[in-house]
Amino acid sequence: MRPITPPQVLPAIPRRLLIYAVWDRRGGIDDFIPHALQGLRSESSRILVVVNGALSEEGRAKLEPVADEILVRANTGFDIGAHKHALAHLGRSIDEFDEVVLTNDTWFGPIAPWQPVLERMGARAVHFWGLTDHAEQADHPLTDAGVVLPYHLQSYWIAVRRELFQSPEWEAYWRDLPPLDGYEDAVLKHEAQFTRHFGDLGFAYDAAFRYQDFATENPSLLEAERLVDAGSPALKRRPFFHWPPFLDAHAVIGRWTLEAAATSGYPVELALQNLAKNVPPKVLSADAGLMNVLADSPVSYDPQRPLRVVVIAHIFYDEMTDEMLDRMDTLPVPYDLIVTTPTAERAQRIEVALSRRRPAGSRRTEVRVLPSNDGRDQSAFLIECRDVLLSDDYDLVVKLHSKKTPQDGFNVGRHFKEQQFRNLLDSPGYAANLLGLFQREAGLGLVYPPMIHIGYPTMGRAWWANKPGFEELAADLGIHVPLDDVSPLAPYGSMFVARPEALRILAEHAWRYEEFGGADAYQDGGLAHILERMPSYAAGELGFHTRTVCSFEYMSISHTALEFKLDEMSHTIPGDTVEKIDFLRNSGFVGTGSARDFLRMYRNLRRPAGVERVIAALRPARGLVRGLRRRFRRR
């Protein structure tokens, strides 16, 4: 082994090259990226941005003011491939710099100023350093059982000094780097090996924020809030898209992390804009805590900044008109009202109710008779009121409809209606606080009640038969937001408050009544049920996030029921929540609970010898039983 050039501290005013890797599934550049680069502009002599994949003209226009050079390459090898490409492009021109930083778009910042951290690390005699590190970990999810993930500096920020990047060992590392096929490869073949590789060769390294100071193996994921409090300039994106049960098991509260970042001065709307476009909405809602329990007294609404509001109400059951007007009148501002209804007779009765309730001319009120009731409230909203949604006349639209659900029985129908109305427009103070959410968050696109679960078996199956059609329609509409796995984040019941621009993708499409089909098409898999699940994904595509809201009363009812149901379902399954979910997922679908189903589940879990033979032996018996059943039916 050749002698290693001793590490040096940086000069007082170092020349620093920043190589920043970007990937965006749409070829764009989200606003958090130029903000992050601008925060490093004064600390960098040169900024080179490497874009994996396509780059739109709009994206290039965002990068040019904050980058000295932009490279666009094929999307291969993740950010590591981008760094390797940039180093090859620069060649020996990097020798003019004292430090080269390899970083990427997997963090938000600056949460705190970079200068104190860069000066502190510049005074340390090291060959390379990372912002954060990861402890050695046995049985890491990406490794095989019994395999240890080695200690390493995390690769989203690796700063390399001249004594290393001018060495033959540095050149050899990048020359011999194996192809990276997937995220697992990127971690195991590069991130987990880089530190050990150069450390074993005798190069010195350190971390700005060491895991030992946080009592966890991975502070950037599990102690992000404390990192913010400790002055870290970068906040990793992962705590806001990691699997929620895992974060739950470690009591990671993303909402508190975002609040800490906001307190430090970071414009969290930039983070939420990016996350809304790139994280499954239900995952984001859980990780970032995007649910609000609203008070009955107005505490967050600013009457000096009134919002222009239109209520669009589809009224089929016109006997509910007064009840719905009571709810609308909780709004803290005058509102325009557009009512849609399927027949002229209903329209006449609604007009009478409106004239009785409201002096003529006090607000714009209009009743529109639909040419068809196919699609019900969905078609009424997107077809008959398309002009309203695209008019730019309103800051907010409140979508309501007369909901009875008589086919499901009195209790279930009553609860569903109250769950919708009370969690949207419970009282004047409550409604004011709901509108206050939109005043405070420019990127808030939709607000609606949480998933209905009392009276309906929605938990775990709310896609029902709608996911294939949803995927096809989303592709046609250009919606690239990743879909949630088990259930979508959606306004079940189809009532919400929204910014019209957040619904632009849905409103601009030229829907036709015949696409919805008749009454027999109003079921799972039909267009109306697919569209009921689509608003948050359409809004997310445009960078708008969703919040769910409920009253204190409803939270007390809902949480108590949820807690009991989860407790009962967890009773016979071993382990913590993560282990319970893994057990159930690995078991597979329970089906009808037949002997064959349980054998299949046992095979999935244990795969013991002989089970396949038992299942095969059952097949003739099942055929015999079916044959006997058919024979007795004929008799």
PDB file of C-alpha atoms in Angstrom, residues 154-377:
ATOM      1  CA  GLN A 154     -24.495   8.992   3.932  1.00  0.00           C
ATOM      2  CA  SER A 155     -23.991   9.692   0.268  1.00  0.00           C
ATOM      3  CA  TYR A 156     -26.399  12.610  -0.151  1.00  0.00           C
ATOM      4  CA  TRP A 157     -23.516  14.878   0.948  1.00  0.00           C
ATOM      5  CA  ILE A 158     -19.895  13.780   0.581  1.00  0.00           C
ATOM      6  CA  ALA A 159     -17.206  16.494   0.577  1.00  0.00           C
ATOM      7  CA  VAL A 160     -13.819  15.369  -0.778  1.00  0.00           C
ATOM      8  CA  ARG A 161     -10.525  17.202  -0.300  1.00  0.00           C
ATOM      9  CA  ARG A 162      -7.749  17.641  -2.854  1.00  0.00           C
ATOM     10  CA  GLU A 163      -5.528  14.981  -1.226  1.00  0.00           C
ATOM     11  CA  LEU A 164      -8.150  12.339  -2.042  1.00  0.00           C
ATOM     12  CA  PHE A 165      -9.586  13.398  -5.388  1.00  0.00           C
ATOM     13  CA  GLN A 166      -6.084  13.790  -6.860  1.00  0.00           C
ATOM     14  CA  SER A 167      -5.083  10.288  -5.738  1.00  0.00           C
ATOM     15  CA  PRO A 168      -4.865   7.180  -7.946  1.00  0.00           C
ATOM     16  CA  GLU A 169      -7.162   5.440  -5.476  1.00  0.00           C
ATOM     17  CA  TRP A 170      -9.906   7.952  -6.258  1.00  0.00           C
ATOM     18  CA  GLU A 171      -9.532   7.427  -9.982  1.00  0.00           C
ATOM     19  CA  ALA A 172      -9.550   3.645  -9.549  1.00  0.00           C
ATOM     20  CA  TYR A 173     -12.707   3.698  -7.408  1.00  0.00           C
ATOM     21  CA  TRP A 174     -14.795   5.414 -10.065  1.00  0.00           C
ATOM     22  CA  ARG A 175     -13.232   3.417 -12.882  1.00  0.00           C
ATOM     23  CA  ASP A 176     -14.062   0.093 -11.180  1.00  0.00           C
ATOM     24  CA  LEU A 177     -17.491   1.067  -9.786  1.00  0.00           C
ATOM     25  CA  PRO A 178     -19.858  -1.789 -10.802  1.00  0.00           C
ATOM     26  CA  PRO A 179     -23.118  -1.108 -12.643  1.00  0.00           C
ATOM     27  CA  LEU A 180     -25.915  -0.142 -10.285  1.00  0.00           C
ATOM     28  CA  ASP A 181     -29.186  -1.883 -11.020  1.00  0.00           C
ATOM     29  CA  GLY A 182     -31.777  -0.489  -8.629  1.00  0.00           C
ATOM     30  CA  TYR A 183     -31.857   1.404  -5.351  1.00  0.00           C
ATOM     31  CA  GLU A 184     -30.583  -1.605  -3.392  1.00  0.00           C
ATOM     32  CA  ASP A 185     -27.472  -1.735  -5.575  1.00  0.00           C
ATOM     33  CA  ALA A 186     -26.905   1.998  -5.097  1.00  0.00           C
ATOM     34  CA  VAL A 187     -26.885   1.552  -1.322  1.00  0.00           C
ATOM     35  CA  LEU A 188     -25.010  -1.730  -1.037  1.00  0.00           C
ATOM     36  CA  LYS A 189     -22.441  -1.263  -3.813  1.00  0.00           C
ATOM     37  CA  HIS A 190     -21.678   2.430  -3.330  1.00  0.00           C
ATOM     38  CA  GLU A 191     -23.072   4.250  -0.301  1.00  0.00           C
ATOM     39  CA  ALA A 192     -22.350   1.431   2.153  1.00  0.00           C
ATOM     40  CA  GLN A 193     -18.918   0.756   0.634  1.00  0.00           C
ATOM     41  CA  PHE A 194     -17.492   4.215  -0.120  1.00  0.00           C
ATOM     42  CA  THR A 195     -16.495   5.070   3.466  1.00  0.00           C
ATOM     43  CA  ARG A 196     -15.088   1.634   4.279  1.00  0.00           C
ATOM     44  CA  HIS A 197     -13.227   1.446   0.962  1.00  0.00           C
ATOM     45  CA  PHE A 198     -11.308   4.669   1.440  1.00  0.00           C
ATOM     46  CA  GLY A 199     -11.054   4.284   5.196  1.00  0.00           C
ATOM     47  CA  ASP A 200      -9.375   0.890   4.767  1.00  0.00           C
ATOM     48  CA  LEU A 201      -6.885   2.521   2.395  1.00  0.00           C
ATOM     49  CA  GLY A 202      -5.904   4.974   5.147  1.00  0.00           C
ATOM     50  CA  PHE A 203      -7.903   8.052   4.191  1.00  0.00           C
ATOM     51  CA  ALA A 204      -9.334  10.016   7.139  1.00  0.00           C
ATOM     52  CA  TYR A 205     -13.012  10.941   7.343  1.00  0.00           C
ATOM     53  CA  ASP A 206     -15.596  12.429   9.700  1.00  0.00           C
ATOM     54  CA  ALA A 207     -19.250  13.426   9.920  1.00  0.00           C
ATOM     55  CA  ALA A 208     -20.576  16.879  10.748  1.00  0.00           C
ATOM     56  CA  PHE A 209     -23.449  15.380  12.759  1.00  0.00           C
ATOM     57  CA  ARG A 210     -22.411  12.020  14.205  1.00  0.00           C
ATOM     58  CA  TYR A 211     -24.908   9.290  14.923  1.00  0.00           C
ATOM     59  CA  GLN A 212     -23.392   8.762  18.414  1.00  0.00           C
ATOM     60  CA  ASP A 213     -24.709  12.187  19.413  1.00  0.00           C
ATOM     61  CA  PHE A 214     -28.284  11.122  18.606  1.00  0.00           C
ATOM     62  CA  ALA A 215     -28.407   7.591  20.049  1.00  0.00           C
ATOM     63  CA  THR A 216     -29.743   6.088  16.837  1.00  0.00           C
ATOM     64  CA  GLU A 217     -28.158   4.333  13.885  1.00  0.00           C
ATOM     65  CA  ASN A 218     -29.678   6.702  11.316  1.00  0.00           C
ATOM     66  CA  PRO A 219     -30.267  10.282  12.559  1.00  0.00           C
ATOM     67  CA  SER A 220     -31.230  11.684   9.149  1.00  0.00           C
ATOM     68  CA  LEU A 221     -34.309   9.428   9.146  1.00  0.00           C
ATOM     69  CA  LEU A 222     -35.066   8.762  12.798  1.00  0.00           C
ATOM     70  CA  GLU A 223     -33.933  12.013  14.447  1.00  0.00           C
ATOM     71  CA  ALA A 224     -34.537  14.575  11.711  1.00  0.00           C
ATOM     72  CA  GLU A 225     -36.173  17.023  14.099  1.00  0.00           C
ATOM     73  CA  ARG A 226     -33.192  16.933  16.460  1.00  0.00           C
ATOM     74  CA  LEU A 227     -30.853  17.425  13.493  1.00  0.00           C
ATOM     75  CA  VAL A 228     -32.774  20.585  12.635  1.00  0.00           C
ATOM     76  CA  ASP A 229     -32.471  21.755  16.238  1.00  0.00           C
ATOM     77  CA  ALA A 230     -28.746  20.959  16.153  1.00  0.00           C
ATOM     78  CA  GLY A 231     -28.249  23.286  13.181  1.00  0.00           C
ATOM     79  CA  SER A 232     -28.143  20.900  10.241  1.00  0.00           C
ATOM     80  CA  PRO A 233     -28.601  22.902   7.031  1.00  0.00           C
ATOM     81  CA  ALA A 234     -30.136  19.915   5.231  1.00  0.00           C
ATOM     82  CA  LEU A 235     -33.326  17.997   5.999  1.00  0.00           C
ATOM     83  CA  LYS A 236     -33.616  14.662   4.226  1.00  0.00           C
ATOM     84  CA  ARG A 237     -36.763  14.065   2.187  1.00  0.00           C
ATOM     85  CA  ARG A 238     -37.023  10.420   3.297  1.00  0.00           C
ATOM     86  CA  PRO A 239     -38.831  11.026   6.625  1.00  0.00           C
ATOM     87  CA  PHE A 240     -41.765  12.241   4.531  1.00  0.00           C
ATOM     88  CA  PHE A 241     -42.052   9.295   2.155  1.00  0.00           C
ATOM     89  CA  HIS A 242     -40.723   6.348   4.181  1.00  0.00           C
ATOM     90  CA  TRP A 243     -43.156   3.570   5.093  1.00  0.00           C
ATOM     91  CA  PRO A 244     -45.396   5.083   7.810  1.00  0.00           C
ATOM     92  CA  PRO A 245     -45.585   1.987  10.094  1.00  0.00           C
ATOM     93  CA  PHE A 246     -41.780   1.941  10.330  1.00  0.00           C
ATOM     94  CA  LEU A 247     -41.696   5.603  11.352  1.00  0.00           C
ATOM     95  CA  ASP A 248     -44.580   4.970  13.729  1.00  0.00           C
ATOM     96  CA  ALA A 249     -42.582   2.198  15.423  1.00  0.00           C
ATOM     97  CA  HIS A 250     -39.788   4.735  16.050  1.00  0.00           C
ATOM     98  CA  ALA A 251     -42.186   7.539  17.069  1.00  0.00           C
ATOM     99  CA  VAL A 252     -40.971   9.759  14.223  1.00  0.00           C
ATOM    100  CA  ILE A 253     -43.449  12.648  14.027  1.00  0.00           C
ATOM    101  CA  GLY A 254     -42.985  14.324  10.662  1.00  0.00           C
ATOM    102  CA  ARG A 255     -45.394  17.120  11.535  1.00  0.00           C
ATOM    103  CA  TRP A 256     -43.091  18.219  14.351  1.00  0.00           C
ATOM    104  CA  THR A 257     -40.103  18.040  12.015  1.00  0.00           C
ATOM    105  CA  LEU A 258     -41.820  20.350   9.518  1.00  0.00           C
ATOM    106  CA  GLU A 259     -42.725  22.724  12.336  1.00  0.00           C
ATOM    107  CA  ALA A 260     -39.090  22.763  13.477  1.00  0.00           C
ATOM    108  CA  ALA A 261     -37.977  23.550   9.917  1.00  0.00           C
ATOM    109  CA  ALA A 262     -40.543  26.346   9.667  1.00  0.00           C
ATOM    110  CA  THR A 263     -39.398  27.766  12.997  1.00  0.00           C
ATOM    111  CA  SER A 264     -35.849  27.818  11.609  1.00  0.00           C
ATOM    112  CA  GLY A 265     -37.097  29.943   8.723  1.00  0.00           C
ATOM    113  CA  TYR A 266     -37.383  27.350   5.961  1.00  0.00           C
ATOM    114  CA  PRO A 267     -40.381  27.889   3.629  1.00  0.00           C
ATOM    115  CA  VAL A 268     -41.949  24.460   4.120  1.00  0.00           C
ATOM    116  CA  GLU A 269     -44.364  25.097   1.254  1.00  0.00           C
ATOM    117  CA  LEU A 270     -41.421  24.308  -1.050  1.00  0.00           C
ATOM    118  CA  ALA A 271     -41.066  20.906   0.588  1.00  0.00           C
ATOM    119  CA  LEU A 272     -44.785  20.166   0.475  1.00  0.00           C
ATOM    120  CA  GLN A 273     -44.983  21.168  -3.185  1.00  0.00           C
ATOM    121  CA  ASN A 274     -42.329  18.609  -4.076  1.00  0.00           C
ATOM    122  CA  LEU A 275     -43.710  15.906  -1.800  1.00  0.00           C
ATOM    123  CA  ALA A 276     -47.266  16.328  -3.091  1.00  0.00           C
ATOM    124  CA  LYS A 277     -46.044  15.590  -6.610  1.00  0.00           C
ATOM    125  CA  ASN A 278     -43.839  12.634  -5.766  1.00  0.00           C
ATOM    126  CA  VAL A 279     -45.193  10.794  -2.713  1.00  0.00           C
ATOM    127  CA  PRO A 280     -48.379   8.700  -2.546  1.00  0.00           C
ATOM    128  CA  PRO A 281     -50.829  11.117  -0.892  1.00  0.00           C
ATOM    129  CA  LYS A 282     -51.913   8.798   1.920  1.00  0.00           C
ATOM    130  CA  VAL A 283     -48.258   8.079   2.770  1.00  0.00           C
ATOM    131  CA  LEU A 284     -47.491  11.812   2.816  1.00  0.00           C
ATOM    132  CA  SER A 285     -50.553  12.531   4.937  1.00  0.00           C
ATOM    133  CA  ALA A 286     -49.435   9.963   7.511  1.00  0.00           C
ATOM    134  CA  ASP A 287     -45.728  10.884   7.493  1.00  0.00           C
ATOM    135  CA  ALA A 288     -46.237  14.656   7.615  1.00  0.00           C
ATOM    136  CA  GLY A 289     -49.297  14.602   9.886  1.00  0.00           C
ATOM    137  CA  LEU A 290     -51.551  16.418   7.417  1.00  0.00           C
ATOM    138  CA  MET A 291     -54.724  16.109   9.449  1.00  0.00           C
ATOM    139  CA  ASN A 292     -56.204  18.954  11.479  1.00  0.00           C
ATOM    140  CA  VAL A 293     -58.738  18.803  14.288  1.00  0.00           C
ATOM    141  CA  LEU A 294     -60.447  22.183  14.115  1.00  0.00           C
ATOM    142  CA  ALA A 295     -61.908  24.173  16.997  1.00  0.00           C
ATOM    143  CA  ASP A 296     -65.439  25.585  17.095  1.00  0.00           C
ATOM    144  CA  SER A 297     -64.239  29.091  17.909  1.00  0.00           C
ATOM    145  CA  PRO A 298     -62.416  31.069  15.185  1.00  0.00           C
ATOM    146  CA  VAL A 299     -58.728  31.079  16.064  1.00  0.00           C
ATOM    147  CA  SER A 300     -56.911  30.982  12.718  1.00  0.00           C
ATOM    148  CA  TYR A 301     -59.012  32.916  10.207  1.00  0.00           C
ATOM    149  CA  ASP A 302     -58.093  36.458   9.198  1.00  0.00           C
ATOM    150  CA  PRO A 303     -61.274  38.391   8.243  1.00  0.00           C
ATOM    151  CA  GLN A 304     -59.080  41.152   6.802  1.00  0.00           C
ATOM    152  CA  ARG A 305     -58.118  38.770   3.994  1.00  0.00           C
ATOM    153  CA  PRO A 306     -61.495  37.369   2.886  1.00  0.00           C
ATOM    154  CA  LEU A 307     -61.580  34.608   0.292  1.00  0.00           C
ATOM    155  CA  ARG A 308     -63.907  34.516  -2.690  1.00  0.00           C
ATOM    156  CA  VAL A 309     -66.042  31.402  -2.235  1.00  0.00           C
ATOM    157  CA  VAL A 310     -68.505  29.559  -4.446  1.00  0.00           C
ATOM    158  CA  VAL A 311     -70.579  26.649  -3.214  1.00  0.00           C
ATOM    159  CA  ILE A 312     -71.487  24.036  -5.832  1.00  0.00           C
ATOM    160  CA  ALA A 313     -74.252  21.836  -4.462  1.00  0.00           C
ATOM    161  CA  HIS A 314     -75.793  18.906  -6.297  1.00  0.00           C
ATOM    162  CA  ILE A 315     -79.272  18.413  -4.810  1.00  0.00           C
ATOM    163  CA  PHE A 316     -81.110  15.243  -5.735  1.00  0.00           C
ATOM    164  CA  TYR A 317     -83.074  15.026  -2.490  1.00  0.00           C
ATOM    165  CA  ASP A 318     -84.550  18.512  -2.569  1.00  0.00           C
ATOM    166  CA  GLU A 319     -86.106  18.048   0.879  1.00  0.00           C
ATOM    167  CA  MET A 320     -82.547  18.479   2.186  1.00  0.00           C
ATOM    168  CA  THR A 321     -82.200  21.985   0.727  1.00  0.00           C
ATOM    169  CA  ASP A 322     -82.748  23.839   4.012  1.00  0.00           C
ATOM    170  CA  GLU A 323     -80.392  21.510   5.879  1.00  0.00           C
ATOM    171  CA  MET A 324     -77.682  22.111   3.289  1.00  0.00           C
ATOM    172  CA  LEU A 325     -78.229  25.886   3.370  1.00  0.00           C
ATOM    173  CA  ASP A 326     -77.762  25.775   7.136  1.00  0.00           C
ATOM    174  CA  ARG A 327     -74.349  24.223   6.568  1.00  0.00           C
ATOM    175  CA  MET A 328     -73.395  26.714   3.859  1.00  0.00           C
ATOM    176  CA  ASP A 329     -74.336  29.624   6.081  1.00  0.00           C
ATOM    177  CA  THR A 330     -71.587  28.668   8.544  1.00  0.00           C
ATOM    178  CA  LEU A 331     -69.087  30.069   6.030  1.00  0.00           C
ATOM    179  CA  PRO A 332     -67.450  33.293   7.317  1.00  0.00           C
ATOM    180  CA  VAL A 333     -67.796  35.114   3.981  1.00  0.00           C
ATOM    181  CA  PRO A 334     -70.622  35.840   1.532  1.00  0.00           C
ATOM    182  CA  TYR A 335     -70.666  33.085  -1.062  1.00  0.00           C
ATOM    183  CA  ASP A 336     -72.072  32.480  -4.494  1.00  0.00           C
ATOM    184  CA  LEU A 337     -74.231  29.390  -4.847  1.00  0.00           C
ATOM    185  CA  ILE A 338     -74.631  27.132  -7.863  1.00  0.00           C
ATOM    186  CA  VAL A 339     -77.173  24.342  -7.411  1.00  0.00           C
ATOM    187  CA  THR A 340     -77.435  21.454  -9.851  1.00  0.00           C
ATOM    188  CA  THR A 341     -80.420  19.115  -9.906  1.00  0.00           C
ATOM    189  CA  PRO A 342     -81.673  16.498 -12.386  1.00  0.00           C
ATOM    190  CA  THR A 343     -85.287  17.671 -12.993  1.00  0.00           C
ATOM    191  CA  ALA A 344     -87.232  20.887 -13.486  1.00  0.00           C
ATOM    192  CA  GLU A 345     -89.652  19.873 -10.739  1.00  0.00           C
ATOM    193  CA  ARG A 346     -86.860  19.621  -8.201  1.00  0.00           C
ATOM    194  CA  ALA A 347     -85.412  22.891  -9.450  1.00  0.00           C
ATOM    195  CA  GLN A 348     -88.737  24.650  -8.817  1.00  0.00           C
ATOM    196  CA  ARG A 349     -88.941  23.388  -5.245  1.00  0.00           C
ATOM    197  CA  ILE A 350     -85.301  24.379  -4.634  1.00  0.00           C
ATOM    198  CA  GLU A 351     -85.975  27.863  -6.004  1.00  0.00           C
ATOM    199  CA  VAL A 352     -88.837  28.257  -3.536  1.00  0.00           C
ATOM    200  CA  ALA A 353     -86.601  27.251  -0.644  1.00  0.00           C
ATOM    201  CA  LEU A 354     -83.915  29.684  -1.794  1.00  0.00           C
ATOM    202  CA  SER A 355     -86.331  32.590  -2.147  1.00  0.00           C
ATOM    203  CA  ARG A 356     -87.647  31.889   1.330  1.00  0.00           C
ATOM    204  CA  ARG A 357     -84.201  31.804   2.880  1.00  0.00           C
ATOM    205  CA  ARG A 358     -82.382  34.652   1.179  1.00  0.00           C
ATOM    206  CA  PRO A 359     -83.300  38.187  -0.032  1.00  0.00           C
ATOM    207  CA  ALA A 360     -83.005  38.525  -3.788  1.00  0.00           C
ATOM    208  CA  GLY A 361     -79.689  39.967  -4.944  1.00  0.00           C
ATOM    209  CA  SER A 362     -77.808  39.406  -1.695  1.00  0.00           C
ATOM    210  CA  ARG A 363     -75.606  36.783  -3.407  1.00  0.00           C
ATOM    211  CA  ARG A 364     -75.376  35.192  -6.780  1.00  0.00           C
ATOM    212  CA  THR A 365     -77.664  32.155  -6.706  1.00  0.00           C
ATOM    213  CA  GLU A 366     -78.295  29.946  -9.694  1.00  0.00           C
ATOM    214  CA  VAL A 367     -80.109  26.639 -10.143  1.00  0.00           C
ATOM    215  CA  ARG A 368     -79.054  24.545 -13.127  1.00  0.00           C
ATOM    216  CA  VAL A 369     -81.155  21.655 -14.422  1.00  0.00           C
ATOM    217  CA  LEU A 370     -78.967  18.844 -15.716  1.00  0.00           C
ATOM    218  CA  PRO A 371     -79.533  17.295 -19.129  1.00  0.00           C
ATOM    219  CA  SER A 372     -78.678  13.936 -17.539  1.00  0.00           C
ATOM    220  CA  ASN A 373     -78.199  12.498 -14.057  1.00  0.00           C
ATOM    221  CA  ASP A 374     -75.649   9.966 -15.323  1.00  0.00           C
ATOM    222  CA  GLY A 375     -72.607  10.382 -13.087  1.00  0.00           C
ATOM    223  CA  ARG A 376     -74.688  12.166 -10.439  1.00  0.00           C
ATOM    224  CA  ASP A 377     -72.706  14.732  -8.433  1.00  0.00           C
TER     225      ASP A 377
END
